[in-house]
Coordinates of C-alpha atoms in Angstrom, one line a residue:
M1 CA 64.4 -21.8 0.3
S2 CA 62.5 -18.5 0.6
S3 CA 63.0 -15.6 -1.7
A4 CA 61.9 -12.0 -1.9
S5 CA 59.5 -12.9 -4.7
T6 CA 57.9 -15.9 -2.9
P7 CA 54.6 -14.8 -1.2
R8 CA 54.3 -15.7 2.4
V9 CA 50.6 -15.1 3.3
L10 CA 48.1 -16.1 5.9
A11 CA 44.5 -15.2 5.0
I12 CA 42.1 -15.4 7.9
M13 CA 38.4 -15.4 6.8
G14 CA 35.6 -14.7 9.3
S15 CA 33.1 -16.7 7.2
G16 CA 31.9 -17.0 3.6
E17 CA 34.9 -19.0 2.5
T18 CA 33.0 -20.6 -0.4
S19 CA 30.7 -17.7 -1.2
P20 CA 30.7 -14.9 -3.8
T21 CA 32.1 -12.4 -1.3
M22 CA 35.4 -14.2 -1.1
T23 CA 35.9 -15.3 -4.7
S24 CA 38.0 -12.3 -5.6
V25 CA 40.1 -12.8 -2.5
H26 CA 40.9 -16.4 -3.4
S27 CA 41.6 -15.5 -7.0
D28 CA 44.1 -12.8 -6.0
L29 CA 45.8 -15.1 -3.5
F30 CA 46.2 -17.8 -6.2
A31 CA 47.5 -15.1 -8.6
M32 CA 50.3 -14.3 -6.2
L33 CA 51.5 -17.9 -6.6
G34 CA 51.3 -18.1 -10.4
S35 CA 49.4 -20.0 -13.0
S36 CA 50.0 -23.5 -11.9
V37 CA 49.6 -24.1 -8.2
E38 CA 49.4 -27.3 -6.1
A39 CA 46.4 -26.5 -3.8
V40 CA 44.8 -28.7 -1.1
M41 CA 41.9 -28.5 1.3
L42 CA 42.1 -29.9 4.8
D43 CA 38.8 -31.7 5.6
T44 CA 39.7 -32.4 9.3
P45 CA 37.6 -29.6 10.9
F46 CA 34.3 -31.1 9.5
G47 CA 35.6 -34.7 9.4
F48 CA 33.2 -35.8 12.1
Q49 CA 30.1 -34.8 10.2
E50 CA 28.1 -37.5 8.4
N51 CA 28.0 -35.2 5.3
A52 CA 31.7 -34.6 5.2
S53 CA 32.1 -35.9 1.7
E54 CA 29.3 -33.6 0.5
I55 CA 30.9 -30.6 2.2
A56 CA 34.2 -31.4 0.5
S57 CA 32.7 -31.8 -2.9
R58 CA 30.9 -28.5 -2.7
A59 CA 34.1 -26.7 -1.7
L60 CA 36.1 -28.3 -4.5
A61 CA 33.3 -27.4 -7.0
Y62 CA 33.4 -23.8 -5.7
F63 CA 37.2 -23.5 -6.4
R64 CA 36.9 -25.2 -9.7
E65 CA 33.9 -23.3 -11.0
N66 CA 34.0 -19.9 -9.2
V67 CA 37.7 -19.4 -8.6
Q68 CA 38.7 -21.3 -11.7
R69 CA 41.4 -23.2 -9.8
P70 CA 41.7 -26.9 -9.1
V71 CA 41.9 -27.9 -5.4
S72 CA 42.2 -31.4 -4.1
V73 CA 41.6 -32.8 -0.6
A74 CA 44.4 -33.6 1.8
S75 CA 42.1 -35.9 3.8
Y76 CA 42.5 -36.7 7.4
R77 CA 39.1 -36.9 9.1
G78 CA 40.4 -38.5 12.3
A79 CA 39.5 -41.6 14.3
P80 CA 37.6 -43.8 13.7
W81 CA 37.6 -42.9 10.0
A82 CA 41.3 -42.7 9.5
G83 CA 43.1 -45.7 8.0
T84 CA 46.7 -46.7 8.1
G85 CA 48.9 -44.1 6.6
D86 CA 46.2 -41.4 6.4
V87 CA 48.1 -39.0 8.5
E88 CA 51.3 -39.4 6.5
T89 CA 49.4 -39.1 3.3
M90 CA 47.8 -35.8 4.4
L91 CA 51.1 -34.4 5.6
A92 CA 52.8 -35.3 2.4
R93 CA 50.1 -33.5 0.3
V94 CA 50.4 -30.4 2.6
R95 CA 54.2 -30.4 2.2
A96 CA 53.8 -30.4 -1.6
A97 CA 51.1 -27.7 -1.7
R98 CA 51.7 -24.0 -2.0
F99 CA 48.0 -23.2 -1.3
V100 CA 46.4 -24.7 1.8
F101 CA 42.8 -24.1 2.7
A102 CA 40.6 -25.2 5.7
G103 CA 37.2 -24.0 6.7
P104 CA 34.0 -24.9 8.5
G105 CA 33.5 -27.5 11.2
S106 CA 34.6 -27.6 14.9
P107 CA 37.8 -25.9 16.2
S108 CA 38.1 -28.3 19.1
Y109 CA 37.7 -31.4 16.9
A110 CA 40.3 -30.1 14.4
L111 CA 42.8 -29.3 17.2
R112 CA 42.3 -32.8 18.7
Q113 CA 43.1 -34.5 15.4
W114 CA 46.0 -32.3 14.6
S115 CA 47.5 -32.4 18.1
G116 CA 50.8 -34.3 18.1
T117 CA 51.2 -34.2 14.3
P118 CA 53.7 -32.2 12.3
L119 CA 50.9 -30.2 10.7
P120 CA 51.4 -27.0 12.7
S121 CA 55.1 -27.0 11.8
L122 CA 54.3 -27.6 8.1
L123 CA 52.0 -24.6 8.1
G124 CA 54.7 -22.6 9.8
D125 CA 57.1 -23.6 7.0
K126 CA 54.7 -22.2 4.4
L127 CA 54.9 -18.8 6.1
R128 CA 58.7 -19.0 6.4
D129 CA 59.6 -20.5 3.0
G130 CA 56.7 -19.5 0.8
G131 CA 53.1 -20.3 0.3
V132 CA 49.5 -19.2 1.0
I133 CA 47.4 -20.5 3.9
V134 CA 43.7 -19.7 4.0
F135 CA 41.9 -20.6 7.2
S136 CA 38.2 -19.6 7.7
S137 CA 35.5 -20.0 10.3
A138 CA 36.3 -23.0 12.5
A139 CA 39.8 -23.5 11.1
A140 CA 40.5 -19.7 11.6
A141 CA 39.7 -20.1 15.3
T142 CA 42.5 -22.6 15.7
L143 CA 45.3 -20.2 14.4
G144 CA 46.0 -18.2 17.5
L145 CA 47.7 -18.7 20.9
L146 CA 44.3 -19.8 22.2
A147 CA 41.1 -21.1 20.5
L148 CA 37.4 -21.0 21.3
P149 CA 35.6 -24.4 21.8
V150 CA 32.5 -23.0 20.1
Y151 CA 30.3 -26.0 20.2
E152 CA 31.1 -26.9 23.8
V153 CA 30.2 -23.4 25.1
Y154 CA 27.4 -22.3 22.8
K155 CA 25.7 -25.6 22.1
V156 CA 26.5 -27.8 25.1
G157 CA 26.6 -25.1 27.8
A158 CA 30.1 -25.5 29.1
D159 CA 31.5 -22.5 31.1
P160 CA 33.6 -20.3 28.8
Y161 CA 37.2 -21.5 28.5
W162 CA 40.1 -21.5 26.0
L163 CA 41.9 -24.3 24.2
D164 CA 45.5 -24.3 23.2
G165 CA 45.6 -23.1 19.6
L166 CA 48.1 -23.7 16.8
N167 CA 49.8 -20.4 17.7
L168 CA 50.9 -20.0 14.1
L169 CA 51.5 -16.2 14.4
A170 CA 53.7 -16.3 17.6
T171 CA 56.9 -16.5 15.5
Y172 CA 56.0 -13.0 14.2
G173 CA 55.3 -11.5 17.6
I174 CA 51.5 -11.7 17.2
N175 CA 49.9 -13.1 20.3
V176 CA 46.2 -13.3 19.7
A177 CA 43.1 -15.5 20.0
V178 CA 41.5 -15.4 16.6
V179 CA 37.7 -14.9 16.8
P180 CA 35.9 -15.4 13.5
H181 CA 32.2 -14.7 12.9
Y182 CA 33.0 -11.6 15.0
N183 CA 29.8 -9.6 14.0
N184 CA 27.5 -12.6 13.8
A185 CA 23.8 -11.7 14.2
E186 CA 22.1 -15.1 13.8
G187 CA 20.8 -15.0 17.3
G188 CA 18.3 -12.3 16.5
T189 CA 16.9 -11.7 20.0
H190 CA 20.1 -12.9 21.8
D191 CA 23.7 -11.8 21.3
T192 CA 25.7 -14.1 19.0
R193 CA 28.5 -11.8 18.2
Y194 CA 32.1 -12.9 18.8
C195 CA 31.7 -16.3 17.3
Y196 CA 28.5 -17.0 19.2
M197 CA 30.0 -16.1 22.6
G198 CA 28.2 -12.8 23.0
D199 CA 29.6 -9.9 25.0
R200 CA 29.1 -11.4 28.5
R201 CA 31.1 -14.6 27.7
L202 CA 33.7 -12.8 25.7
R203 CA 34.5 -10.5 28.6
L204 CA 34.9 -13.6 30.8
L205 CA 37.3 -15.1 28.3
E206 CA 39.3 -11.9 27.9
S207 CA 39.9 -11.9 31.6
S208 CA 41.8 -15.2 31.3
L209 CA 44.0 -14.2 28.4
P210 CA 47.8 -14.3 29.2
D211 CA 49.6 -11.0 29.6
G212 CA 50.2 -9.4 26.2
A213 CA 47.6 -11.5 24.4
Y214 CA 44.4 -10.0 22.9
V215 CA 41.5 -10.9 20.6
L216 CA 41.8 -10.6 16.8
G217 CA 38.2 -10.5 15.5
V218 CA 37.4 -11.0 11.9
D219 CA 33.9 -10.1 10.7
E220 CA 31.8 -12.4 8.6
H221 CA 32.5 -12.4 4.8
T222 CA 35.7 -10.6 5.6
A223 CA 39.3 -11.6 5.0
C224 CA 42.3 -10.5 7.1
V225 CA 45.2 -11.0 4.8
I226 CA 48.6 -11.0 6.6
D227 CA 51.5 -10.7 4.2
V228 CA 54.4 -11.8 6.3
G229 CA 57.0 -10.9 3.7
A230 CA 55.6 -7.4 3.2
E231 CA 54.9 -6.9 7.0
T232 CA 51.4 -5.8 6.3
L233 CA 47.8 -6.6 7.2
T234 CA 45.1 -5.9 4.6
V235 CA 41.3 -6.2 5.1
R236 CA 39.1 -7.4 2.3
G237 CA 35.4 -8.1 2.1
V238 CA 32.3 -6.6 3.5
G239 CA 33.3 -6.0 7.2
G240 CA 36.3 -5.3 9.2
V241 CA 39.0 -6.6 11.6
T242 CA 39.0 -5.7 15.3
L243 CA 41.9 -5.6 17.6
R244 CA 40.3 -6.0 21.1
R245 CA 42.0 -5.6 24.5
Q246 CA 39.7 -6.0 27.5
G247 CA 36.7 -4.5 25.8
R248 CA 38.5 -1.7 24.0
E249 CA 38.3 -2.1 20.3
D250 CA 40.3 -0.7 17.4
R251 CA 38.9 -1.3 13.9
I252 CA 40.6 -1.8 10.6
E253 CA 38.0 -1.5 7.8
S254 CA 37.7 -3.2 4.5
G255 CA 40.2 -1.7 2.0
E256 CA 42.6 -0.6 4.6
T257 CA 46.2 -1.8 5.1
V258 CA 48.3 -1.4 8.3
A259 CA 51.8 -2.4 9.3
L260 CA 52.2 -5.6 11.2
D261 CA 53.6 -3.5 14.1
V262 CA 50.0 -2.3 14.7
V263 CA 48.9 -5.9 15.0
R264 CA 51.8 -6.8 17.2
A265 CA 50.9 -4.0 19.6
G266 CA 47.2 -4.8 19.4
T267 CA 46.4 -1.1 19.5
S268 CA 46.2 1.9 17.2
S269 CA 49.0 3.7 19.0
S270 CA 51.7 2.2 16.7
S271 CA 50.0 3.0 13.5
G272 CA 51.9 5.1 11.1
E273 CA 49.6 4.5 8.1
I274 CA 46.1 5.0 9.3
S275 CA 44.2 6.3 12.2
L276 CA 42.1 3.6 13.8
S277 CA 39.0 4.6 15.8
P278 CA 38.9 3.0 19.3
R279 CA 35.5 2.2 20.8
V280 CA 34.4 0.4 23.9
S281 CA 32.1 -2.1 22.2
A282 CA 31.1 -2.9 18.7
P283 CA 27.4 -2.6 17.7
A284 CA 25.5 -5.7 17.1
A285 CA 25.2 -6.5 13.4
G286 CA 22.3 -4.8 11.8
Q287 CA 22.2 -2.0 14.5
P288 CA 23.3 1.6 13.8
A289 CA 26.9 2.4 14.5
P290 CA 27.4 5.0 17.2
G291 CA 26.7 8.5 15.9
T292 CA 25.2 7.3 12.6
D293 CA 21.9 6.1 11.2
A294 CA 23.5 3.6 8.9
P295 CA 23.2 0.0 9.9
V296 CA 26.2 -2.2 10.1
P297 CA 26.2 -4.8 7.2
V298 CA 24.6 -8.0 8.4
D299 CA 24.9 -10.7 5.8
P300 CA 25.3 -10.3 2.0
F301 CA 23.4 -13.5 1.3
T302 CA 20.4 -12.4 3.4
D303 CA 20.6 -8.8 2.1
G304 CA 20.6 -10.1 -1.5
V305 CA 17.5 -12.3 -0.8
S306 CA 15.7 -9.3 0.8
A307 CA 16.5 -7.1 -2.2
C308 CA 15.0 -9.6 -4.5
R309 CA 12.0 -10.0 -2.3
N310 CA 11.5 -6.2 -2.2
A311 CA 11.8 -5.9 -5.9
F312 CA 9.2 -8.6 -6.4
D313 CA 6.7 -7.0 -4.0
T314 CA 7.1 -3.7 -5.7
A315 CA 6.6 -5.2 -9.1
I316 CA 3.4 -7.0 -8.0
A317 CA 2.1 -3.8 -6.4
Q318 CA 2.7 -2.0 -9.7
A319 CA 1.2 -5.0 -11.7
D320 CA 4.5 -5.2 -13.6
I321 CA 4.7 -8.9 -14.4
S322 CA 8.0 -8.6 -16.3
A323 CA 9.7 -6.9 -13.3
A324 CA 8.3 -9.6 -11.0
L325 CA 9.7 -12.3 -13.2
S326 CA 13.0 -10.5 -13.4
A327 CA 13.1 -10.3 -9.5
L328 CA 12.5 -14.1 -9.3
L329 CA 15.3 -14.8 -11.9
D330 CA 17.6 -12.5 -9.9
L331 CA 16.8 -14.5 -6.8
D332 CA 17.4 -17.8 -8.5
T333 CA 20.8 -16.5 -9.7
H334 CA 21.6 -15.3 -6.2
L335 CA 20.8 -18.7 -4.7
W336 CA 22.9 -20.4 -7.3
D337 CA 25.9 -18.1 -6.7
W338 CA 25.7 -19.0 -3.0
S339 CA 25.0 -22.8 -3.5
R340 CA 28.6 -23.8 -2.7
E341 CA 28.6 -22.0 0.7
T342 CA 28.4 -24.1 3.9
F343 CA 25.9 -22.2 6.0
S344 CA 26.0 -22.5 9.8
S345 CA 22.2 -22.2 10.0
D346 CA 19.2 -22.6 7.7
E347 CA 19.5 -19.4 5.6
M348 CA 19.5 -21.3 2.3
D349 CA 16.5 -23.4 3.3
R350 CA 14.5 -20.3 4.2
A351 CA 15.5 -18.6 1.0
R352 CA 14.4 -21.5 -1.1
A353 CA 11.1 -21.6 0.8
L354 CA 10.6 -17.9 0.1
Q355 CA 11.4 -18.5 -3.6
R356 CA 8.7 -21.2 -3.8
S357 CA 6.2 -18.8 -2.1
L358 CA 6.9 -16.1 -4.5
L359 CA 6.5 -18.5 -7.4
V360 CA 3.1 -19.4 -6.1
Q361 CA 2.2 -15.8 -5.7
L362 CA 3.2 -15.0 -9.3
A363 CA 1.2 -18.0 -10.5
D364 CA -1.9 -16.7 -8.7
V365 CA -1.5 -13.3 -10.3
A366 CA -1.1 -14.9 -13.7
R367 CA -4.2 -17.0 -13.2
L368 CA -6.3 -14.1 -12.0
G369 CA -4.7 -11.4 -14.1
A370 CA -2.5 -8.5 -13.0
R371 CA -3.9 -5.7 -15.2
D372 CA -6.4 -3.2 -13.8
P373 CA -9.8 -4.7 -14.9
R374 CA -11.1 -1.1 -15.6
A375 CA -8.3 -0.6 -18.0
M376 CA -9.0 -3.9 -19.8
V377 CA -12.8 -3.5 -20.2
G378 CA -12.8 0.3 -20.3
P379 CA -12.6 0.6 -24.1
V380 CA -15.6 -1.7 -24.5
V381 CA -17.7 0.1 -21.9
E382 CA -16.8 3.5 -23.4
S383 CA -17.8 2.3 -26.8
V384 CA -21.2 1.1 -25.5
L385 CA -21.7 4.4 -23.7
T386 CA -20.9 6.3 -26.9
L387 CA -23.5 4.3 -28.8
R388 CA -26.0 5.0 -25.9
Q389 CA -25.2 8.8 -26.0
T390 CA -25.8 8.8 -29.8
A391 CA -29.1 6.9 -29.4
R392 CA -30.3 9.4 -26.7
A393 CA -29.3 12.3 -29.0
D394 CA -31.4 10.8 -31.8
R395 CA -34.2 10.3 -29.3
R396 CA -34.1 6.5 -29.8
W397 CA -34.9 5.9 -26.1
A398 CA -35.6 2.2 -26.5
D399 CA -32.1 1.6 -28.0
A400 CA -30.5 3.8 -25.3
D401 CA -32.3 1.8 -22.5
A402 CA -31.3 -1.5 -24.1
L403 CA -27.6 -0.5 -24.1
R404 CA -27.9 0.7 -20.5
D405 CA -29.6 -2.6 -19.5
S406 CA -26.8 -4.6 -21.2
L407 CA -24.2 -2.9 -19.0
L408 CA -26.3 -3.2 -15.9
G409 CA -26.8 -6.9 -16.6
L410 CA -23.0 -7.3 -16.4
G411 CA -23.0 -5.5 -13.0
I412 CA -21.5 -2.3 -14.3
E413 CA -23.0 0.6 -12.5
L414 CA -23.8 3.8 -14.4
N415 CA -24.2 7.3 -13.0
D416 CA -25.5 10.0 -15.5
T417 CA -24.2 13.5 -14.7
P418 CA -24.3 16.8 -16.5
A419 CA -20.7 16.2 -17.4
G420 CA -21.3 12.7 -18.8
T421 CA -21.8 9.2 -17.6
D422 CA -19.5 7.6 -14.9
W423 CA -19.3 3.9 -14.6
Q424 CA -18.0 1.4 -12.0
L425 CA -17.1 -2.3 -12.1
P426 CA -18.8 -4.4 -9.4
E427 CA -16.6 -5.5 -6.4
G428 CA -14.7 -8.7 -7.0
F429 CA -15.3 -8.6 -10.8
G430 CA -13.7 -11.7 -12.3
D431 CA -12.9 -13.4 -9.0
D432 CA -15.4 -16.2 -9.7
G433 CA -13.0 -17.8 -12.3
A434 CA -15.4 -17.1 -15.2
S435 CA -13.1 -14.3 -16.3
P436 CA -9.4 -13.9 -16.1
I437 CA -10.0 -10.3 -15.0
S438 CA -10.1 -9.2 -11.3
E439 CA -10.3 -5.8 -9.7
R440 CA -7.5 -5.4 -7.2

């Protein structure tokens, strides 16, 4: 039976479910349930992938090591992998769990496998009787009245259409199509916002929504935490949540909380807690927001890699080897922190390739030398010039000429002036490998 103290929460994550950006969100959700919690992960959304076991292992390691909570797999990967009793075993584990998590994969595949099973009802029971459900990325897309068949439209080229979703929120008067990855920017030169649909396809999809339904968009590395018992929606993470009706968008930013009546209405007009700012179209990730010069946050993983790269480049330009090493160590820590994340593209591979390139660059500097060669040989040259000046003052011309010739023999150019003697190292000094010194 439910009670006033039993949390009833649905957390919808746009992406980053096993990344550092969502660790505190998971921790806080677990804390709502107490110190000892039965928690399971549904592997169905990625059950068709050949590396499904690897994805599951990485997710479990993330919860164990980053969140400090044990999670097990309520496995049902679907035909032809399912064995006798697999469905019932999965359902029994979900019934017993108070924390249910599902993440990346394919929305359409997950819906096909879950169709006709009691899973949607079991999830509904969690929101009625007590429990926490965390669905991210592909799994998040299944939660609404309708769901996006992302692969079929974006990868295969099918005309935009909707699938029937789990409609988990309808009981609470929230009729939405959940669109995760709302501010995605992976396309670079083409529009991949709105879970890879882009603006053109999303407008087509909006036109076929039933009366009263709208789009609930959740940005990447952002959590939309719906507390059914408290009747609130809170946004956590680096982005925001968008309520979109036929191109008109109302934003709820990270750190803000609104009443569920705002979400039921799908517009800012019902808000008694905050004033939402409507706009016709959200800017592409990384582009300045209207009326500002500040870019919209793109991706905390990529931003972190770029910050380390910039710190390394600055350190090399300043011949600061300690700072360059520190930047590389920071990059290594950053990659480790994100090693449990299931990326939808090759961000991690590209980051590791950059790391190798920077290591080679640092090795080149170490081999050739980072210090200014003039600073390294300067004291020696200045000492020889002092001896030469003394010899000239004592009219020991032969000694003065011998000292001059010894410097010229090393390629060091001298220029006697009334103010003293200037000197210059030859171009490329030390680059022949005979000396660890090189002039940059």
